[in-house]
Amino acid sequence: MAQPHSYLPDDTTAARTVARPVERPLIARHRVVHISTVHPPFDQRIFYRECASLASAGYETHLLVPLPVTELERKAVHLHSVGVPAEQRLELALKRRWQRIRRAATLARQLRADLYHLHDPELIPLGLWLKATTGARVVFDCHENNTAYIRQKHHVNPLLRKGLELGIATLERLAARTFDAIITADRGVADLYLRQFRARRVVTVHNFPQLDLFLQQPPPSEDAPFDLVYHGTIPRYHLEVTFAVAEALRRRGRCVRWLFFGRCPEIGWAREELVRRGMQDDFVIDPDPVPHDQVAPRVRQARIGFIPLPDLPKFQHNIPTKLFEFMALGMPVVLSDLPPSRPFVGDGRCAIMVPPDDSEAYVNAILRLLDDPALRQAMGAEGRRRVINEYNWQREAQYLLALYAELL
């Protein structure tokens, strides 16, 4: 059986090997329970990638998430509601979150799983309790660098922020030394767990795209209605960089069309800012949810993928998932030159990396691609080839399944 794509404390430079397809369990079906009290019920990584793959491999897969109780089952994944999503008001949000954790603990114990798979750092105490009282396997899936994410929340009181950072780091250290495995979405976060938290076992399972959703879409056409596209959560700092780039393009006499879609916490500010800058006709910013299977056709309405990550601590460890989705669609990409992305596109053959927050560098890269259709086509084809051959979920799922087979 294939070995998981893992990093052990005594072998942090182990080369990655291609895993063979993992066989379905030959004994009675194992019951596995994924738990999140924060993520949406149909999260791309949790539901559509991990849980769907486990169910397809023969595991009895349960998912505990905030959702209406009318949602019952999809893709053979059994859904259980831990309560309603978070409220906007802080006091209600904290109360609801605590209620959801308590409900998750009750359901988790009732389900008597062979393995519990946790997705939120605040669930680590629940995992410690489950491991001590049930004898089941427990893994923690760390989606991002949580301490760095807290560190960049400058709107939070500095003392509170420092306390939260210390608390999360303490929980993650306990998880690293107690749980059966830590799963990360990036090698940078895996290194953090090995070096800082002295983890017993770390397995990296990247958020690469599902081939069946993206390869059925042809590359964008020359008459695509938009020039550049960004999708996913749209924070203010991404918009500030983009607006500066758009203004720099205008100063060079170029007016391009931008498509942004995904959750946008400051959509009101964004629309007012576009009017103030006189660029409201250049941008479409759509904050409405897009169904999982409609993301790819929406993205290919543009010719170039755009990822303006700032040089913040969080982005020193996390790879932008959308990079590989752009590549899967045969689109060239303009993105920030940050360490996590360099091993994948740093050679410049399918993406142009530029210094973060350098508007003129972004402009030069964008104009180079817009003015050279042959270059766009060549870079897009190279990115698509890399996704087909290596950077895809079908390949990554084997490392998740291999870990489960080994633990169970």
CSV table of C-alpha atoms in Angstrom, one decimal:
chain,number,residue,atom,x,y,z
A,1,MET,CA,0.0,0.0,0.0
A,2,ALA,CA,1.2,3.5,-0.8
A,3,GLN,CA,2.8,5.6,1.9
A,4,PRO,CA,1.2,8.9,2.9
A,5,HIS,CA,2.9,12.1,1.8
A,6,SER,CA,4.2,12.8,5.3
A,7,TYR,CA,7.0,14.6,7.1
A,8,LEU,CA,8.4,13.0,10.2
A,9,PRO,CA,10.6,14.9,12.8
A,10,ASP,CA,13.7,13.0,11.8
A,11,ASP,CA,13.1,13.4,8.1
A,12,THR,CA,12.0,16.9,7.2
A,13,THR,CA,13.6,16.8,3.8
A,14,ALA,CA,12.1,13.5,2.6
A,15,ALA,CA,11.3,13.5,-1.1
A,16,ARG,CA,7.7,13.2,-2.1
A,17,THR,CA,6.8,10.0,-3.9
A,18,VAL,CA,3.7,9.2,-6.0
A,19,ALA,CA,1.2,7.1,-4.1
A,20,ARG,CA,-0.5,4.2,-5.8
A,21,PRO,CA,-4.3,4.1,-5.5
A,22,VAL,CA,-5.4,3.1,-2.0
A,23,GLU,CA,-7.6,0.0,-1.8
A,24,ARG,CA,-11.0,0.1,-0.1
A,25,PRO,CA,-11.0,-1.2,3.5
A,26,LEU,CA,-11.3,-5.0,3.4
A,27,ILE,CA,-12.8,-5.3,6.9
A,28,ALA,CA,-16.1,-3.8,8.1
A,29,ARG,CA,-16.5,-0.2,7.1
A,30,HIS,CA,-14.7,2.2,9.4
A,31,ARG,CA,-16.7,5.2,10.7
A,32,VAL,CA,-14.9,8.5,10.4
A,33,VAL,CA,-16.2,11.9,11.6
A,34,HIS,CA,-15.1,15.3,10.4
A,35,ILE,CA,-16.0,18.2,12.6
A,36,SER,CA,-16.1,22.0,12.1
A,37,THR,CA,-18.1,24.6,14.0
A,38,VAL,CA,-16.8,27.4,11.8
A,39,HIS,CA,-16.6,26.4,8.1
A,40,PRO,CA,-19.7,26.3,5.8
A,41,PRO,CA,-21.3,22.9,5.3
A,42,PHE,CA,-20.1,22.5,1.8
A,43,ASP,CA,-16.6,23.8,2.2
A,44,GLN,CA,-14.4,23.0,-0.8
A,45,ARG,CA,-11.6,21.3,1.1
A,46,ILE,CA,-13.7,19.6,3.8
A,47,PHE,CA,-16.8,18.4,2.0
A,48,TYR,CA,-16.0,18.3,-1.7
A,49,ARG,CA,-12.4,17.0,-1.5
A,50,GLU,CA,-11.8,15.2,1.8
A,51,CYS,CA,-15.2,13.8,2.8
A,52,ALA,CA,-16.3,13.0,-0.7
A,53,SER,CA,-13.0,11.1,-1.4
A,54,LEU,CA,-13.3,9.1,1.9
A,55,ALA,CA,-16.9,8.2,1.2
A,56,SER,CA,-16.0,7.1,-2.3
A,57,ALA,CA,-13.2,4.9,-0.9
A,58,GLY,CA,-15.7,3.0,1.3
A,59,TYR,CA,-15.5,4.8,4.6
A,60,GLU,CA,-18.7,5.6,6.5
A,61,THR,CA,-18.2,9.3,6.5
A,62,HIS,CA,-20.0,11.8,8.8
A,63,LEU,CA,-19.6,15.6,8.8
A,64,LEU,CA,-20.6,17.8,11.7
A,65,VAL,CA,-21.0,21.4,10.6
A,66,PRO,CA,-23.2,24.5,11.1
A,67,LEU,CA,-26.2,24.1,8.7
A,68,PRO,CA,-30.0,24.0,8.7
A,69,VAL,CA,-31.3,20.7,10.0
A,70,THR,CA,-33.1,20.0,6.7
A,71,GLU,CA,-29.8,19.2,4.9
A,72,LEU,CA,-29.3,15.5,5.3
A,73,GLU,CA,-27.0,13.8,2.9
A,74,ARG,CA,-24.9,14.4,-0.2
A,75,LYS,CA,-22.4,12.2,-2.1
A,76,ALA,CA,-22.8,9.5,0.6
A,77,VAL,CA,-21.5,11.9,3.3
A,78,HIS,CA,-23.8,12.0,6.3
A,79,LEU,CA,-24.4,15.5,7.5
A,80,HIS,CA,-25.2,16.5,11.1
A,81,SER,CA,-26.0,20.0,12.3
A,82,VAL,CA,-24.2,21.5,15.2
A,83,GLY,CA,-26.3,24.7,15.1
A,84,VAL,CA,-26.8,27.8,13.0
A,85,PRO,CA,-23.9,29.8,11.5
A,86,ALA,CA,-22.3,32.7,13.4
A,87,GLU,CA,-24.1,35.9,14.3
A,88,GLN,CA,-22.7,39.3,13.4
A,89,ARG,CA,-22.9,40.7,17.0
A,90,LEU,CA,-19.9,39.6,19.0
A,91,GLU,CA,-21.7,38.5,22.1
A,92,LEU,CA,-24.1,36.4,20.1
A,93,ALA,CA,-21.3,35.0,17.9
A,94,LEU,CA,-19.3,33.8,21.0
A,95,LYS,CA,-22.4,32.3,22.6
A,96,ARG,CA,-23.4,30.5,19.4
A,97,ARG,CA,-19.9,29.3,18.9
A,98,TRP,CA,-19.8,27.8,22.4
A,99,GLN,CA,-23.2,26.2,21.8
A,100,ARG,CA,-21.9,24.6,18.5
A,101,ILE,CA,-18.8,23.2,20.2
A,102,ARG,CA,-21.0,21.6,22.9
A,103,ARG,CA,-23.4,20.2,20.3
A,104,ALA,CA,-20.4,18.8,18.3
A,105,ALA,CA,-19.0,17.1,21.5
A,106,THR,CA,-22.4,15.4,22.1
A,107,LEU,CA,-22.8,14.2,18.5
A,108,ALA,CA,-19.1,13.1,18.2
A,109,ARG,CA,-19.4,10.9,21.3
A,110,GLN,CA,-22.8,9.4,20.1
A,111,LEU,CA,-21.3,8.5,16.7
A,112,ARG,CA,-18.5,6.4,18.3
A,113,ALA,CA,-16.1,6.9,15.4
A,114,ASP,CA,-13.0,5.0,14.7
A,115,LEU,CA,-11.3,8.3,13.7
A,116,TYR,CA,-12.1,12.0,14.4
A,117,HIS,CA,-10.9,14.6,12.0
A,118,LEU,CA,-11.0,18.2,13.3
A,119,HIS,CA,-10.8,21.3,11.2
A,120,ASP,CA,-10.8,24.3,13.7
A,121,PRO,CA,-8.1,25.1,16.3
A,122,GLU,CA,-10.8,25.8,18.9
A,123,LEU,CA,-11.8,22.1,18.6
A,124,ILE,CA,-8.4,20.9,19.8
A,125,PRO,CA,-9.7,20.6,23.5
A,126,LEU,CA,-12.6,18.5,22.1
A,127,GLY,CA,-10.1,16.3,20.3
A,128,LEU,CA,-8.0,15.8,23.4
A,129,TRP,CA,-11.1,14.8,25.3
A,130,LEU,CA,-12.2,12.3,22.6
A,131,LYS,CA,-8.8,10.8,22.4
A,132,ALA,CA,-8.6,10.3,26.2
A,133,THR,CA,-12.1,8.9,26.6
A,134,THR,CA,-12.9,6.9,23.4
A,135,GLY,CA,-9.6,5.4,22.3
A,136,ALA,CA,-10.3,6.6,18.7
A,137,ARG,CA,-7.7,8.1,16.4
A,138,VAL,CA,-7.7,11.9,16.2
A,139,VAL,CA,-6.2,14.1,13.5
A,140,PHE,CA,-6.2,17.9,13.2
A,141,ASP,CA,-6.4,19.5,9.8
A,142,CYS,CA,-4.6,22.9,9.9
A,143,HIS,CA,-5.9,24.8,6.9
A,144,GLU,CA,-3.5,27.8,7.4
A,145,ASN,CA,-1.0,29.4,9.7
A,146,ASN,CA,-3.4,30.3,12.5
A,147,THR,CA,-1.0,32.3,14.7
A,148,ALA,CA,0.2,34.5,11.7
A,149,TYR,CA,-3.5,35.0,10.8
A,150,ILE,CA,-4.2,36.4,14.3
A,151,ARG,CA,-1.1,38.5,14.2
A,152,GLN,CA,-2.3,40.5,11.2
A,153,LYS,CA,-5.7,41.3,12.7
A,154,HIS,CA,-4.6,44.9,13.6
A,155,HIS,CA,-8.2,46.0,14.4
A,156,VAL,CA,-8.0,43.7,17.5
A,157,ASN,CA,-6.7,45.2,20.7
A,158,PRO,CA,-2.9,44.3,20.8
A,159,LEU,CA,-3.1,42.7,24.3
A,160,LEU,CA,-6.1,40.6,23.3
A,161,ARG,CA,-4.4,39.7,20.0
A,162,LYS,CA,-1.2,38.6,21.8
A,163,GLY,CA,-3.3,36.5,24.2
A,164,LEU,CA,-5.2,34.8,21.3
A,165,GLU,CA,-1.9,34.1,19.5
A,166,LEU,CA,-0.4,32.5,22.6
A,167,GLY,CA,-3.6,30.5,23.3
A,168,ILE,CA,-3.8,29.1,19.8
A,169,ALA,CA,-0.1,28.3,19.7
A,170,THR,CA,-0.5,26.4,23.0
A,171,LEU,CA,-3.4,24.4,21.6
A,172,GLU,CA,-1.6,23.6,18.4
A,173,ARG,CA,1.5,22.4,20.4
A,174,LEU,CA,-0.8,20.1,22.4
A,175,ALA,CA,-2.4,18.7,19.2
A,176,ALA,CA,1.0,18.2,17.6
A,177,ARG,CA,2.3,16.1,20.5
A,178,THR,CA,-0.9,14.2,21.3
A,179,PHE,CA,-2.9,13.6,18.2
A,180,ASP,CA,-2.2,10.7,15.8
A,181,ALA,CA,-1.4,13.1,12.9
A,182,ILE,CA,-1.5,16.7,11.8
A,183,ILE,CA,-2.7,17.3,8.3
A,184,THR,CA,-1.7,20.6,6.6
A,185,ALA,CA,-2.6,22.1,3.2
A,186,ASP,CA,0.9,23.6,2.6
A,187,ARG,CA,4.5,22.5,3.2
A,188,GLY,CA,5.2,25.8,4.9
A,189,VAL,CA,2.7,25.1,7.7
A,190,ALA,CA,4.0,21.5,7.9
A,191,ASP,CA,7.5,22.9,8.6
A,192,LEU,CA,6.0,25.1,11.3
A,193,TYR,CA,4.5,22.1,13.1
A,194,LEU,CA,7.7,20.1,12.9
A,195,ARG,CA,10.1,22.8,14.0
A,196,GLN,CA,8.1,25.0,16.3
A,197,PHE,CA,5.6,22.5,17.8
A,198,ARG,CA,7.7,19.3,17.5
A,199,ALA,CA,4.8,17.4,16.0
A,200,ARG,CA,4.8,13.6,16.1
A,201,ARG,CA,3.5,13.2,12.5
A,202,VAL,CA,2.7,15.7,9.8
A,203,VAL,CA,1.0,14.9,6.5
A,204,THR,CA,0.6,17.5,3.7
A,205,VAL,CA,-2.5,17.3,1.5
A,206,HIS,CA,-2.6,20.2,-0.8
A,207,ASN,CA,-5.8,21.9,-2.0
A,208,PHE,CA,-5.2,21.2,-5.6
A,209,PRO,CA,-8.2,21.4,-8.0
A,210,GLN,CA,-10.5,18.5,-8.9
A,211,LEU,CA,-9.8,17.6,-12.6
A,212,ASP,CA,-13.4,16.7,-13.4
A,213,LEU,CA,-14.5,20.3,-12.6
A,214,PHE,CA,-11.8,22.2,-14.4
A,215,LEU,CA,-10.6,20.2,-17.3
A,216,GLN,CA,-14.1,20.0,-18.8
A,217,GLN,CA,-13.8,23.7,-19.4
A,218,PRO,CA,-11.9,25.0,-22.5
A,219,PRO,CA,-9.3,27.7,-22.0
A,220,PRO,CA,-10.7,31.3,-22.1
A,221,SER,CA,-11.5,32.7,-25.5
A,222,GLU,CA,-9.9,35.8,-27.0
A,223,ASP,CA,-13.2,37.6,-26.7
A,224,ALA,CA,-13.7,36.8,-23.0
A,225,PRO,CA,-15.8,39.7,-21.4
A,226,PHE,CA,-13.1,40.3,-18.7
A,227,ASP,CA,-9.4,40.8,-18.8
A,228,LEU,CA,-8.5,39.7,-15.2
A,229,VAL,CA,-10.3,37.7,-12.5
A,230,TYR,CA,-9.9,37.0,-8.8
A,231,HIS,CA,-12.2,34.7,-6.9
A,232,GLY,CA,-12.6,33.5,-3.3
A,233,THR,CA,-12.7,35.6,-0.1
A,234,ILE,CA,-12.0,39.3,-1.1
A,235,PRO,CA,-10.3,41.2,1.8
A,236,ARG,CA,-9.8,44.9,1.7
A,237,TYR,CA,-6.0,44.7,1.3
A,238,HIS,CA,-6.5,42.7,-2.0
A,239,LEU,CA,-8.8,45.4,-3.3
A,240,GLU,CA,-6.5,48.3,-2.3
A,241,VAL,CA,-3.7,46.7,-4.3
A,242,THR,CA,-6.0,46.0,-7.2
A,243,PHE,CA,-7.4,49.6,-7.3
A,244,ALA,CA,-3.9,51.0,-7.3
A,245,VAL,CA,-2.9,48.7,-10.2
A,246,ALA,CA,-6.0,49.7,-12.1
A,247,GLU,CA,-5.2,53.4,-11.7
A,248,ALA,CA,-1.6,52.8,-12.8
A,249,LEU,CA,-3.0,51.1,-16.0
A,250,ARG,CA,-5.2,54.1,-16.7
A,251,ARG,CA,-2.2,56.4,-16.4
A,252,ARG,CA,-0.7,54.4,-19.2
A,253,GLY,CA,-3.8,54.8,-21.3
A,254,ARG,CA,-5.2,51.2,-20.7
A,255,CYS,CA,-8.6,50.6,-19.3
A,256,VAL,CA,-9.1,46.9,-18.4
A,257,ARG,CA,-12.1,44.9,-17.2
A,258,TRP,CA,-11.9,43.2,-13.8
A,259,LEU,CA,-14.1,40.4,-12.3
A,260,PHE,CA,-14.0,39.7,-8.6
A,261,PHE,CA,-16.4,37.2,-7.1
A,262,GLY,CA,-16.6,35.6,-3.7
A,263,ARG,CA,-17.3,36.7,-0.1
A,264,CYS,CA,-16.5,40.4,0.3
A,265,PRO,CA,-16.7,41.6,3.9
A,266,GLU,CA,-16.3,45.3,2.9
A,267,ILE,CA,-18.4,45.4,-0.3
A,268,GLY,CA,-19.9,48.7,0.7
A,269,TRP,CA,-16.5,50.3,1.0
A,270,ALA,CA,-15.3,48.8,-2.2
A,271,ARG,CA,-18.2,50.2,-4.2
A,272,GLU,CA,-17.9,53.6,-2.7
A,273,GLU,CA,-14.1,53.6,-3.4
A,274,LEU,CA,-14.7,52.7,-7.1
A,275,VAL,CA,-17.1,55.6,-7.5
A,276,ARG,CA,-14.6,57.9,-5.8
A,277,ARG,CA,-11.9,56.8,-8.2
A,278,GLY,CA,-14.2,56.9,-11.2
A,279,MET,CA,-13.6,53.2,-11.9
A,280,GLN,CA,-17.1,51.8,-11.3
A,281,ASP,CA,-17.4,50.8,-14.9
A,282,ASP,CA,-14.1,48.8,-14.9
A,283,PHE,CA,-15.0,46.4,-12.1
A,284,VAL,CA,-17.6,43.8,-11.4
A,285,ILE,CA,-17.4,42.7,-7.7
A,286,ASP,CA,-20.0,40.0,-7.0
A,287,PRO,CA,-20.3,39.0,-3.3
A,288,ASP,CA,-23.0,36.4,-3.9
A,289,PRO,CA,-22.2,32.7,-3.3
A,290,VAL,CA,-21.3,30.7,-6.4
A,291,PRO,CA,-22.1,27.0,-6.4
A,292,HIS,CA,-19.1,24.6,-6.3
A,293,ASP,CA,-19.6,23.4,-9.9
A,294,GLN,CA,-20.1,26.9,-11.3
A,295,VAL,CA,-16.7,28.3,-10.1
A,296,ALA,CA,-14.8,27.1,-13.2
A,297,PRO,CA,-17.1,28.5,-15.9
A,298,ARG,CA,-17.3,31.8,-14.0
A,299,VAL,CA,-13.5,32.1,-13.7
A,300,ARG,CA,-13.0,31.5,-17.5
A,301,GLN,CA,-14.9,34.6,-18.3
A,302,ALA,CA,-11.5,36.3,-18.0
A,303,ARG,CA,-8.2,35.8,-19.8
A,304,ILE,CA,-5.7,36.2,-16.9
A,305,GLY,CA,-5.8,35.1,-13.3
A,306,PHE,CA,-4.8,37.7,-10.7
A,307,ILE,CA,-3.6,37.1,-7.1
A,308,PRO,CA,-2.4,40.3,-5.4
A,309,LEU,CA,-1.3,38.8,-2.0
A,310,PRO,CA,0.4,41.3,0.3
A,311,ASP,CA,3.6,40.5,2.1
A,312,LEU,CA,2.0,39.5,5.4
A,313,PRO,CA,3.0,36.7,7.8
A,314,LYS,CA,0.1,34.5,6.8
A,315,PHE,CA,1.1,34.4,3.2
A,316,GLN,CA,4.6,33.4,4.0
A,317,HIS,CA,3.3,29.8,4.6
A,318,ASN,CA,0.1,29.4,2.6
A,319,ILE,CA,-0.2,28.6,-1.1
A,320,PRO,CA,-3.2,30.3,-2.9
A,321,THR,CA,-5.5,27.5,-4.1
A,322,LYS,CA,-6.8,29.7,-6.9
A,323,LEU,CA,-3.4,29.6,-8.5
A,324,PHE,CA,-3.9,26.0,-9.5
A,325,GLU,CA,-7.5,26.6,-10.5
A,326,PHE,CA,-6.3,29.3,-13.0
A,327,MET,CA,-3.7,26.9,-14.3
A,328,ALA,CA,-6.2,24.0,-14.7
A,329,LEU,CA,-8.3,26.3,-16.9
A,330,GLY,CA,-5.3,27.1,-19.1
A,331,MET,CA,-5.0,30.7,-17.9
A,332,PRO,CA,-1.7,32.5,-17.3
A,333,VAL,CA,-1.4,34.1,-13.8
A,334,VAL,CA,0.0,37.3,-12.4
A,335,LEU,CA,0.7,36.9,-8.7
A,336,SER,CA,2.8,38.2,-5.8
A,337,ASP,CA,6.3,36.8,-5.6
A,338,LEU,CA,6.1,35.0,-2.2
A,339,PRO,CA,8.0,31.9,-1.0
A,340,PRO,CA,5.1,29.3,-1.0
A,341,SER,CA,4.3,29.7,-4.7
A,342,ARG,CA,7.8,29.8,-6.0
A,343,PRO,CA,8.4,26.0,-6.2
A,344,PHE,CA,5.3,25.6,-8.4
A,345,VAL,CA,5.5,28.6,-10.8
A,346,GLY,CA,8.8,30.4,-10.0
A,347,ASP,CA,10.3,29.4,-13.3
A,348,GLY,CA,8.0,31.9,-15.1
A,349,ARG,CA,6.7,29.4,-17.6
A,350,CYS,CA,3.1,29.5,-16.6
A,351,ALA,CA,2.9,32.6,-14.3
A,352,ILE,CA,4.5,36.0,-13.8
A,353,MET,CA,5.6,36.7,-10.3
A,354,VAL,CA,6.1,40.3,-9.2
A,355,PRO,CA,7.1,42.0,-5.9
A,356,PRO,CA,4.1,42.4,-3.6
A,357,ASP,CA,2.5,45.9,-3.5
A,358,ASP,CA,4.5,47.0,-6.5
A,359,SER,CA,1.8,48.5,-8.8
A,360,GLU,CA,4.1,49.2,-11.7
A,361,ALA,CA,5.4,45.7,-11.7
A,362,TYR,CA,1.9,44.3,-11.8
A,363,VAL,CA,1.1,46.7,-14.6
A,364,ASN,CA,4.1,45.6,-16.6
A,365,ALA,CA,3.2,41.9,-16.2
A,366,ILE,CA,-0.5,42.5,-17.1
A,367,LEU,CA,0.4,44.5,-20.2
A,368,ARG,CA,2.9,41.9,-21.3
A,369,LEU,CA,0.2,39.2,-21.3
A,370,LEU,CA,-2.6,41.4,-22.7
A,371,ASP,CA,-0.4,42.4,-25.7
A,372,ASP,CA,0.8,38.9,-26.5
A,373,PRO,CA,-2.0,36.3,-27.2
A,374,ALA,CA,0.6,33.7,-28.1
A,375,LEU,CA,2.4,34.1,-24.8
A,376,ARG,CA,-0.9,33.8,-22.9
A,377,GLN,CA,-1.7,30.6,-24.8
A,378,ALA,CA,1.7,29.1,-24.2
A,379,MET,CA,1.7,29.9,-20.5
A,380,GLY,CA,-1.8,28.7,-20.1
A,381,ALA,CA,-1.0,25.4,-21.8
A,382,GLU,CA,2.0,24.8,-19.6
A,383,GLY,CA,0.0,25.5,-16.4
A,384,ARG,CA,-2.7,23.1,-17.5
A,385,ARG,CA,-0.1,20.4,-18.2
A,386,ARG,CA,1.3,20.8,-14.7
A,387,VAL,CA,-2.1,20.4,-13.1
A,388,ILE,CA,-3.0,17.3,-15.2
A,389,ASN,CA,0.3,15.7,-14.4
A,390,GLU,CA,0.8,16.6,-10.7
A,391,TYR,CA,-1.1,19.5,-9.1
A,392,ASN,CA,-4.6,17.9,-8.9
A,393,TRP,CA,-6.8,16.6,-6.1
A,394,GLN,CA,-7.1,13.1,-7.6
A,395,ARG,CA,-3.4,12.7,-6.8
A,396,GLU,CA,-3.5,14.5,-3.4
A,397,ALA,CA,-6.4,12.3,-2.3
A,398,GLN,CA,-4.2,9.3,-2.3
A,399,TYR,CA,-2.1,10.7,0.5
A,400,LEU,CA,-5.1,11.3,2.7
A,401,LEU,CA,-6.5,7.8,2.0
A,402,ALA,CA,-3.0,6.3,2.7
A,403,LEU,CA,-2.9,8.0,6.1
A,404,TYR,CA,-6.4,6.8,7.0
A,405,ALA,CA,-5.6,3.2,5.9
A,406,GLU,CA,-2.4,3.3,8.0
A,407,LEU,CA,-4.1,4.7,11.1
A,408,LEU,CA,-7.1,2.4,10.9
